[in-house]
Amino acid sequence: MDTVYLNGSFVPKHSASVSIFDRGFLLADGIYEVIPVYSGQIFRLAQHLQRLNQSLQAIHLDNPNDDATWKQILTDLVSKNGHKNLAIYLQVTRGAPAIRDHQFPTETVVPTVLAMCTPISPPAVENLDNPPLCRAITLDDIRWSRCDIKSISLLPNLLLRQQAVEAGANEAILIREGEVTEGAASNVFIVKEGLILTPPLSNFLLGGITRDIVIELANTHNIPLKQSTVNIQALREADEIWVTSSTKEIVPIVNLDDKPVGSGQAGPMWRRMARVFVEYKQSLFSSGEN
Ligand code: PDD
């Protein structure tokens, strides 16, 4: 975890630095990705690079690299940090112009590109018999209307997550006009009478890569799943609630707003999906297709 990639070079993390004029630092003018790596193999890279490109387009910033170059950079980064279970954090900002100004720089400014690794511990799906028992609270979704962009401007998400933590919970499930959008740093699924539901994509939530995998796996394994709005009442009456993200995969929520969800344990549908997810990861790695 000691080597980072910064603007074309691999450098020790303690000597990596950026200008105080960087628009990421001053204005949160940038986007990011978080990409899981299992035993040195980068998971779903193509999909993460596609979303990176979408986020860059949405903020009118040219992609500094083509996909092959990104792949080379990230593969080198992973090998320099040991082939372990990692999360790659990748960030692109609008660079460091001469002055701070709200409007985009009129002169040519090179974007700042950072990629670094942090270790990830085995996610809930690896602990089928003993998953972490996570709690959530519902909070008003106070964020903006472009939550589909993976922006580094995360202050609303941080405030919401912190409020959840201070209430003794692990995640905040966000409600906009009576409907679930997503978690503060995750997507949300519920299960009711054998049917999995997740809110459809919109500008009010991030198209999670893990969310996509769960939808795909439900399709290929004939597990009933619908992308449909989930209102607060449906959330409260759910048999199971899960939250998904690249670093934690599929996490069962066993308590919502201080009340048990279903049986108050990880549910049978979670166990089924988690098993399918583990098998899927193993099949990708053994075929070398990831
Ligand atoms: N966040 N929604 C939000 C707001 C998120 O921050 C995340 C993940 C997700 C799930 O997306 P994915 O399955 O592609 O990880 C949904 C990452 C992990 C983070 O900010 O660290």
mmCIF file of C-alpha atoms and ligand atoms in Angstrom:
data_model
loop_
_atom_site.group_PDB
_atom_site.id
_atom_site.type_symbol
_atom_site.label_atom_id
_atom_site.label_comp_id
_atom_site.label_asym_id
_atom_site.label_seq_id
_atom_site.Cartn_x
_atom_site.Cartn_y
_atom_site.Cartn_z
ATOM 1 C CA MET A 1 0.000 0.000 0.000
ATOM 2 C CA ASP A 2 3.074 2.173 -0.215
ATOM 3 C CA THR A 3 3.153 3.137 -3.863
ATOM 4 C CA VAL A 4 0.642 5.463 -5.500
ATOM 5 C CA TYR A 5 0.216 6.610 -9.086
ATOM 6 C CA LEU A 6 0.211 10.371 -9.501
ATOM 7 C CA ASN A 7 0.233 12.197 -12.831
ATOM 8 C CA GLY A 8 2.215 9.665 -14.795
ATOM 9 C CA SER A 9 4.588 8.383 -12.111
ATOM 10 C CA PHE A 10 4.601 5.731 -9.431
ATOM 11 C CA VAL A 11 5.804 7.349 -6.208
ATOM 12 C CA PRO A 12 5.982 6.457 -2.507
ATOM 13 C CA LYS A 13 2.740 7.566 -0.858
ATOM 14 C CA HIS A 14 4.476 9.934 1.568
ATOM 15 C CA SER A 15 6.149 11.887 -1.194
ATOM 16 C CA ALA A 16 3.035 12.236 -3.373
ATOM 17 C CA SER A 17 1.652 15.764 -3.283
ATOM 18 C CA VAL A 18 -0.547 18.073 -5.328
ATOM 19 C CA SER A 19 -0.790 21.841 -5.659
ATOM 20 C CA ILE A 20 -2.935 23.835 -3.241
ATOM 21 C CA PHE A 21 -4.531 25.274 -6.409
ATOM 22 C CA ASP A 22 -5.814 21.868 -7.433
ATOM 23 C CA ARG A 23 -9.519 22.271 -8.163
ATOM 24 C CA GLY A 24 -10.156 18.979 -6.422
ATOM 25 C CA PHE A 25 -8.716 20.395 -3.203
ATOM 26 C CA LEU A 26 -10.306 23.860 -3.475
ATOM 27 C CA LEU A 27 -13.615 23.089 -5.164
ATOM 28 C CA ALA A 28 -14.171 19.295 -5.142
ATOM 29 C CA ASP A 29 -14.098 19.643 -8.936
ATOM 30 C CA GLY A 30 -13.446 16.046 -9.873
ATOM 31 C CA ILE A 31 -14.711 12.503 -10.017
ATOM 32 C CA TYR A 32 -13.593 9.131 -8.683
ATOM 33 C CA GLU A 33 -13.939 5.386 -8.857
ATOM 34 C CA VAL A 34 -13.465 2.623 -6.313
ATOM 35 C CA ILE A 35 -12.511 -0.688 -7.930
ATOM 36 C CA PRO A 36 -12.126 -3.946 -5.994
ATOM 37 C CA VAL A 37 -9.159 -6.252 -6.532
ATOM 38 C CA TYR A 38 -9.230 -9.876 -5.392
ATOM 39 C CA SER A 39 -5.927 -11.693 -4.992
ATOM 40 C CA GLY A 40 -4.407 -9.198 -7.387
ATOM 41 C CA GLN A 41 -7.151 -9.489 -10.042
ATOM 42 C CA ILE A 42 -9.039 -6.301 -10.873
ATOM 43 C CA PHE A 43 -12.791 -6.960 -10.734
ATOM 44 C CA ARG A 44 -15.137 -5.586 -13.420
ATOM 45 C CA LEU A 45 -12.559 -3.112 -14.682
ATOM 46 C CA ALA A 46 -14.345 -2.466 -17.989
ATOM 47 C CA GLN A 47 -17.530 -1.443 -16.184
ATOM 48 C CA HIS A 48 -15.692 0.824 -13.761
ATOM 49 C CA LEU A 49 -13.834 2.482 -16.643
ATOM 50 C CA GLN A 50 -17.107 2.990 -18.470
ATOM 51 C CA ARG A 51 -18.625 4.712 -15.427
ATOM 52 C CA LEU A 52 -15.443 6.777 -15.016
ATOM 53 C CA ASN A 53 -15.883 7.952 -18.575
ATOM 54 C CA GLN A 54 -19.542 8.810 -17.976
ATOM 55 C CA SER A 55 -18.656 10.830 -14.873
ATOM 56 C CA LEU A 56 -15.911 12.678 -16.778
ATOM 57 C CA GLN A 57 -18.291 13.474 -19.620
ATOM 58 C CA ALA A 58 -20.897 14.701 -17.153
ATOM 59 C CA ILE A 59 -18.431 17.243 -15.724
ATOM 60 C CA HIS A 60 -17.038 18.176 -19.168
ATOM 61 C CA LEU A 61 -13.556 16.842 -18.571
ATOM 62 C CA ASP A 62 -11.686 14.880 -21.252
ATOM 63 C CA ASN A 63 -10.637 11.399 -20.217
ATOM 64 C CA PRO A 64 -6.870 11.661 -19.697
ATOM 65 C CA ASN A 65 -6.326 8.010 -20.754
ATOM 66 C CA ASP A 66 -7.833 5.395 -23.018
ATOM 67 C CA ASP A 67 -9.018 2.140 -21.435
ATOM 68 C CA ALA A 68 -5.862 0.210 -22.387
ATOM 69 C CA THR A 69 -3.685 2.842 -20.705
ATOM 70 C CA TRP A 70 -5.868 2.824 -17.576
ATOM 71 C CA LYS A 71 -5.621 -0.943 -17.470
ATOM 72 C CA GLN A 72 -1.838 -0.813 -17.687
ATOM 73 C CA ILE A 73 -1.582 1.849 -14.965
ATOM 74 C CA LEU A 74 -3.891 0.002 -12.588
ATOM 75 C CA THR A 75 -2.318 -3.402 -13.226
ATOM 76 C CA ASP A 76 1.128 -1.921 -12.502
ATOM 77 C CA LEU A 77 -0.229 -0.227 -9.377
ATOM 78 C CA VAL A 78 -1.668 -3.493 -8.087
ATOM 79 C CA SER A 79 1.545 -5.376 -8.716
ATOM 80 C CA LYS A 80 3.603 -2.686 -6.960
ATOM 81 C CA ASN A 81 1.334 -3.007 -3.932
ATOM 82 C CA GLY A 82 1.332 -6.789 -3.712
ATOM 83 C CA HIS A 83 -1.321 -9.000 -5.268
ATOM 84 C CA LYS A 84 -3.793 -8.878 -2.445
ATOM 85 C CA ASN A 85 -7.418 -8.011 -1.743
ATOM 86 C CA LEU A 86 -7.468 -4.293 -2.391
ATOM 87 C CA ALA A 87 -9.667 -1.378 -3.307
ATOM 88 C CA ILE A 88 -8.197 0.904 -5.948
ATOM 89 C CA TYR A 89 -9.171 4.522 -5.371
ATOM 90 C CA LEU A 90 -8.914 6.448 -8.622
ATOM 91 C CA GLN A 91 -9.511 10.185 -8.837
ATOM 92 C CA VAL A 92 -9.386 12.704 -11.662
ATOM 93 C CA THR A 93 -9.694 16.422 -10.964
ATOM 94 C CA ARG A 94 -9.716 19.453 -13.247
ATOM 95 C CA GLY A 95 -6.097 20.156 -12.308
ATOM 96 C CA ALA A 96 -4.373 23.179 -10.818
ATOM 97 C CA PRO A 97 -4.851 26.475 -12.662
ATOM 98 C CA ALA A 98 -3.092 29.671 -11.529
ATOM 99 C CA ILE A 99 -6.045 31.030 -9.562
ATOM 100 C CA ARG A 100 -9.161 29.783 -7.809
ATOM 101 C CA ASP A 101 -12.242 30.587 -9.852
ATOM 102 C CA HIS A 102 -15.662 28.997 -10.085
ATOM 103 C CA GLN A 103 -15.726 28.932 -13.867
ATOM 104 C CA PHE A 104 -13.675 26.291 -15.645
ATOM 105 C CA PRO A 105 -10.116 27.457 -16.428
ATOM 106 C CA THR A 106 -9.841 29.157 -19.805
ATOM 107 C CA GLU A 107 -6.177 28.210 -20.168
ATOM 108 C CA THR A 108 -5.145 24.597 -20.776
ATOM 109 C CA VAL A 109 -4.817 22.798 -17.454
ATOM 110 C CA VAL A 110 -3.670 19.190 -17.159
ATOM 111 C CA PRO A 111 -6.035 17.106 -15.017
ATOM 112 C CA THR A 112 -4.639 15.637 -11.808
ATOM 113 C CA VAL A 113 -4.772 11.848 -11.853
ATOM 114 C CA LEU A 114 -4.320 9.848 -8.673
ATOM 115 C CA ALA A 115 -4.669 6.120 -8.099
ATOM 116 C CA MET A 116 -3.898 4.373 -4.827
ATOM 117 C CA CYS A 117 -4.742 1.140 -3.037
ATOM 118 C CA THR A 118 -6.185 0.335 0.352
ATOM 119 C CA PRO A 119 -6.671 -3.152 1.779
ATOM 120 C CA ILE A 120 -10.197 -4.583 1.911
ATOM 121 C CA SER A 121 -11.212 -7.206 4.403
ATOM 122 C CA PRO A 122 -13.219 -10.226 3.270
ATOM 123 C CA PRO A 123 -16.712 -8.949 2.535
ATOM 124 C CA ALA A 124 -19.972 -10.213 4.041
ATOM 125 C CA VAL A 125 -20.570 -12.620 1.189
ATOM 126 C CA GLU A 126 -17.464 -14.567 2.156
ATOM 127 C CA ASN A 127 -18.949 -15.090 5.625
ATOM 128 C CA LEU A 128 -22.157 -16.804 4.621
ATOM 129 C CA ASP A 129 -22.579 -18.443 8.016
ATOM 130 C CA ASN A 130 -21.600 -15.469 10.044
ATOM 131 C CA PRO A 131 -22.149 -12.228 8.130
ATOM 132 C CA PRO A 132 -21.706 -8.886 9.889
ATOM 133 C CA LEU A 133 -25.028 -7.774 11.363
ATOM 134 C CA CYS A 134 -25.474 -4.263 10.055
ATOM 135 C CA ARG A 135 -27.917 -1.611 11.130
ATOM 136 C CA ALA A 136 -29.325 1.294 9.128
ATOM 137 C CA ILE A 137 -31.387 4.360 9.786
ATOM 138 C CA THR A 138 -33.539 6.253 7.311
ATOM 139 C CA LEU A 139 -32.666 9.882 6.615
ATOM 140 C CA ASP A 140 -33.910 12.539 4.228
ATOM 141 C CA ASP A 141 -31.853 12.553 1.050
ATOM 142 C CA ILE A 142 -30.399 16.044 1.305
ATOM 143 C CA ARG A 143 -28.090 15.661 -1.729
ATOM 144 C CA TRP A 144 -28.226 17.306 -5.149
ATOM 145 C CA SER A 145 -29.975 16.116 -8.322
ATOM 146 C CA ARG A 146 -26.959 14.545 -10.061
ATOM 147 C CA CYS A 147 -26.208 11.659 -7.738
ATOM 148 C CA ASP A 148 -25.569 9.572 -10.871
ATOM 149 C CA ILE A 149 -22.174 11.335 -11.193
ATOM 150 C CA LYS A 150 -19.466 9.769 -9.023
ATOM 151 C CA SER A 151 -18.361 13.175 -7.803
ATOM 152 C CA ILE A 152 -15.671 13.723 -5.167
ATOM 153 C CA SER A 153 -17.986 16.365 -3.719
ATOM 154 C CA LEU A 154 -19.261 14.042 -0.992
ATOM 155 C CA LEU A 155 -20.046 16.357 1.922
ATOM 156 C CA PRO A 156 -23.792 15.544 2.009
ATOM 157 C CA ASN A 157 -22.989 11.806 1.921
ATOM 158 C CA LEU A 158 -20.464 12.265 4.717
ATOM 159 C CA LEU A 159 -22.933 14.143 6.904
ATOM 160 C CA LEU A 160 -25.543 11.442 6.353
ATOM 161 C CA ARG A 161 -23.146 8.568 7.049
ATOM 162 C CA GLN A 162 -21.855 10.326 10.163
ATOM 163 C CA GLN A 163 -25.404 10.844 11.420
ATOM 164 C CA ALA A 164 -26.009 7.117 10.964
ATOM 165 C CA VAL A 165 -22.792 6.235 12.800
ATOM 166 C CA GLU A 166 -23.666 8.556 15.671
ATOM 167 C CA ALA A 167 -27.039 6.783 15.907
ATOM 168 C CA GLY A 168 -25.203 3.447 16.275
ATOM 169 C CA ALA A 169 -25.885 2.380 12.677
ATOM 170 C CA ASN A 170 -23.608 1.382 9.807
ATOM 171 C CA GLU A 171 -25.440 3.034 6.943
ATOM 172 C CA ALA A 172 -28.070 5.678 6.195
ATOM 173 C CA ILE A 173 -30.822 4.698 3.773
ATOM 174 C CA LEU A 174 -31.891 7.839 1.986
ATOM 175 C CA ILE A 175 -35.475 8.877 1.311
ATOM 176 C CA ARG A 176 -36.523 11.463 -1.277
ATOM 177 C CA GLU A 177 -40.195 12.396 -1.444
ATOM 178 C CA GLY A 178 -41.210 9.195 0.324
ATOM 179 C CA GLU A 179 -39.084 6.905 -1.851
ATOM 180 C CA VAL A 180 -35.779 5.133 -1.242
ATOM 181 C CA THR A 181 -32.952 6.399 -3.438
ATOM 182 C CA GLU A 182 -29.833 4.611 -2.131
ATOM 183 C CA GLY A 183 -27.512 4.421 0.862
ATOM 184 C CA ALA A 184 -25.030 7.147 1.801
ATOM 185 C CA ALA A 185 -22.331 5.019 0.096
ATOM 186 C CA SER A 186 -24.270 2.046 -1.296
ATOM 187 C CA ASN A 187 -27.267 0.918 -3.336
ATOM 188 C CA VAL A 188 -30.328 -0.568 -1.661
ATOM 189 C CA PHE A 189 -32.274 -3.779 -2.302
ATOM 190 C CA ILE A 190 -35.290 -5.117 -0.446
ATOM 191 C CA VAL A 191 -36.908 -8.546 -0.499
ATOM 192 C CA LYS A 192 -40.653 -9.015 -0.068
ATOM 193 C CA GLU A 193 -42.339 -12.383 -0.358
ATOM 194 C CA GLY A 194 -39.551 -13.825 -2.499
ATOM 195 C CA LEU A 195 -39.268 -10.832 -4.858
ATOM 196 C CA ILE A 196 -36.158 -8.615 -4.846
ATOM 197 C CA LEU A 197 -36.767 -4.932 -5.525
ATOM 198 C CA THR A 198 -34.291 -2.129 -6.136
ATOM 199 C CA PRO A 199 -34.987 1.477 -7.131
ATOM 200 C CA PRO A 200 -34.559 2.067 -10.892
ATOM 201 C CA LEU A 201 -31.636 4.147 -12.166
ATOM 202 C CA SER A 202 -32.210 7.883 -12.153
ATOM 203 C CA ASN A 203 -30.291 11.083 -11.527
ATOM 204 C CA PHE A 204 -30.998 10.563 -7.805
ATOM 205 C CA LEU A 205 -28.760 7.522 -7.380
ATOM 206 C CA LEU A 206 -25.449 6.119 -8.511
ATOM 207 C CA GLY A 207 -25.524 3.223 -10.967
ATOM 208 C CA GLY A 208 -23.520 0.894 -8.745
ATOM 209 C CA ILE A 209 -21.361 -1.761 -10.374
ATOM 210 C CA THR A 210 -22.280 -4.185 -7.574
ATOM 211 C CA ARG A 211 -25.960 -3.328 -8.132
ATOM 212 C CA ASP A 212 -25.547 -4.289 -11.804
ATOM 213 C CA ILE A 213 -23.955 -7.605 -10.857
ATOM 214 C CA VAL A 214 -26.792 -8.469 -8.456
ATOM 215 C CA ILE A 215 -29.353 -7.707 -11.185
ATOM 216 C CA GLU A 216 -27.418 -9.781 -13.720
ATOM 217 C CA LEU A 217 -27.022 -12.713 -11.334
ATOM 218 C CA ALA A 218 -30.725 -12.651 -10.434
ATOM 219 C CA ASN A 219 -31.513 -12.883 -14.165
ATOM 220 C CA THR A 220 -29.108 -15.711 -14.899
ATOM 221 C CA HIS A 221 -30.255 -17.716 -11.852
ATOM 222 C CA ASN A 222 -33.991 -17.070 -12.314
ATOM 223 C CA ILE A 223 -34.251 -15.259 -9.012
ATOM 224 C CA PRO A 224 -37.206 -12.839 -9.196
ATOM 225 C CA LEU A 225 -35.977 -9.226 -9.237
ATOM 226 C CA LYS A 226 -37.673 -6.025 -10.321
ATOM 227 C CA GLN A 227 -36.254 -2.528 -10.676
ATOM 228 C CA SER A 228 -39.079 -0.574 -9.143
ATOM 229 C CA THR A 229 -39.592 2.357 -6.799
ATOM 230 C CA VAL A 230 -39.471 1.379 -3.135
ATOM 231 C CA ASN A 231 -41.390 3.632 -0.808
ATOM 232 C CA ILE A 232 -40.683 4.078 2.864
ATOM 233 C CA GLN A 233 -43.549 1.798 3.846
ATOM 234 C CA ALA A 234 -42.280 -1.018 1.606
ATOM 235 C CA LEU A 235 -38.831 -0.540 3.137
ATOM 236 C CA ARG A 236 -40.266 -0.811 6.661
ATOM 237 C CA GLU A 237 -42.269 -3.922 5.770
ATOM 238 C CA ALA A 238 -39.451 -5.677 3.870
ATOM 239 C CA ASP A 239 -38.502 -9.248 4.771
ATOM 240 C CA GLU A 240 -34.876 -8.407 3.984
ATOM 241 C CA ILE A 241 -32.862 -5.285 3.210
ATOM 242 C CA TRP A 242 -29.406 -5.355 1.615
ATOM 243 C CA VAL A 243 -26.961 -2.620 0.719
ATOM 244 C CA THR A 244 -24.338 -3.132 -1.981
ATOM 245 C CA SER A 245 -21.003 -1.558 -2.837
ATOM 246 C CA SER A 246 -17.685 -2.496 -4.390
ATOM 247 C CA THR A 247 -15.848 -2.598 -1.078
ATOM 248 C CA LYS A 248 -18.487 -4.446 0.969
ATOM 249 C CA GLU A 249 -20.341 -6.357 -1.790
ATOM 250 C CA ILE A 250 -23.816 -7.396 -0.514
ATOM 251 C CA VAL A 251 -24.458 -6.586 3.125
ATOM 252 C CA PRO A 252 -27.606 -7.669 4.980
ATOM 253 C CA ILE A 253 -29.248 -4.955 7.087
ATOM 254 C CA VAL A 254 -30.867 -6.637 10.079
ATOM 255 C CA ASN A 255 -32.136 -3.577 11.898
ATOM 256 C CA LEU A 256 -33.778 -0.443 10.503
ATOM 257 C CA ASP A 257 -34.521 2.551 12.694
ATOM 258 C CA ASP A 258 -34.114 0.399 15.798
ATOM 259 C CA LYS A 259 -36.549 -2.260 14.638
ATOM 260 C CA PRO A 260 -35.600 -5.722 13.372
ATOM 261 C CA VAL A 261 -35.817 -6.278 9.625
ATOM 262 C CA GLY A 262 -37.780 -9.509 9.056
ATOM 263 C CA SER A 263 -36.396 -12.097 11.449
ATOM 264 C CA GLY A 264 -33.603 -9.747 12.559
ATOM 265 C CA GLN A 265 -31.044 -12.069 10.942
ATOM 266 C CA ALA A 266 -29.467 -12.246 7.496
ATOM 267 C CA GLY A 267 -32.291 -13.685 5.375
ATOM 268 C CA PRO A 268 -32.454 -16.733 3.092
ATOM 269 C CA MET A 269 -32.548 -14.668 -0.088
ATOM 270 C CA TRP A 270 -29.414 -12.815 0.991
ATOM 271 C CA ARG A 271 -27.709 -16.134 1.613
ATOM 272 C CA ARG A 272 -28.720 -17.365 -1.833
ATOM 273 C CA MET A 273 -27.545 -14.217 -3.607
ATOM 274 C CA ALA A 274 -24.329 -14.077 -1.606
ATOM 275 C CA ARG A 275 -23.555 -17.671 -2.571
ATOM 276 C CA VAL A 276 -24.239 -16.959 -6.235
ATOM 277 C CA PHE A 277 -22.020 -13.861 -5.992
ATOM 278 C CA VAL A 278 -19.108 -15.824 -4.533
ATOM 279 C CA GLU A 279 -19.474 -18.494 -7.223
ATOM 280 C CA TYR A 280 -19.565 -15.817 -9.905
ATOM 281 C CA LYS A 281 -16.347 -14.230 -8.642
ATOM 282 C CA GLN A 282 -14.653 -17.624 -8.534
ATOM 283 C CA SER A 283 -15.790 -18.466 -12.072
ATOM 284 C CA LEU A 284 -14.415 -15.186 -13.432
ATOM 285 C CA PHE A 285 -11.070 -15.660 -11.806
ATOM 286 C CA SER A 286 -10.690 -19.240 -12.912
ATOM 287 C CA SER A 287 -11.591 -18.270 -16.517
ATOM 288 C CA GLY A 288 -9.410 -15.145 -16.369
ATOM 289 C CA GLU A 289 -12.309 -13.085 -17.832
ATOM 290 C CA ASN A 290 -12.748 -10.428 -15.190
HETATM 291 N N1 PDD B 1 -19.163 4.049 -2.991
HETATM 292 N N2 PDD B 1 -24.061 4.783 -4.156
HETATM 293 C C1 PDD B 1 -23.152 5.577 -3.564
HETATM 294 C C2 PDD B 1 -23.566 6.936 -3.139
HETATM 295 C C3 PDD B 1 -21.835 5.118 -3.371
HETATM 296 O O1 PDD B 1 -20.927 5.926 -2.799
HETATM 297 C C4 PDD B 1 -21.487 3.800 -3.765
HETATM 298 C C5 PDD B 1 -20.110 3.234 -3.588
HETATM 299 C C6 PDD B 1 -22.477 3.000 -4.372
HETATM 300 C C7 PDD B 1 -22.184 1.593 -4.851
HETATM 301 O O2 PDD B 1 -21.483 1.608 -6.062
HETATM 302 P P1 PDD B 1 -20.481 0.427 -6.448
HETATM 303 O O3 PDD B 1 -21.244 -0.841 -6.336
HETATM 304 O O4 PDD B 1 -20.090 0.732 -7.848
HETATM 305 O O5 PDD B 1 -19.329 0.473 -5.482
HETATM 306 C C8 PDD B 1 -23.746 3.523 -4.564
HETATM 307 C C9 PDD B 1 -17.772 3.697 -2.944
HETATM 308 C C10 PDD B 1 -17.477 2.287 -2.571
HETATM 309 C C11 PDD B 1 -17.021 4.735 -2.115
HETATM 310 O O6 PDD B 1 -17.379 5.892 -2.234
HETATM 311 O O7 PDD B 1 -16.088 4.401 -1.395
#
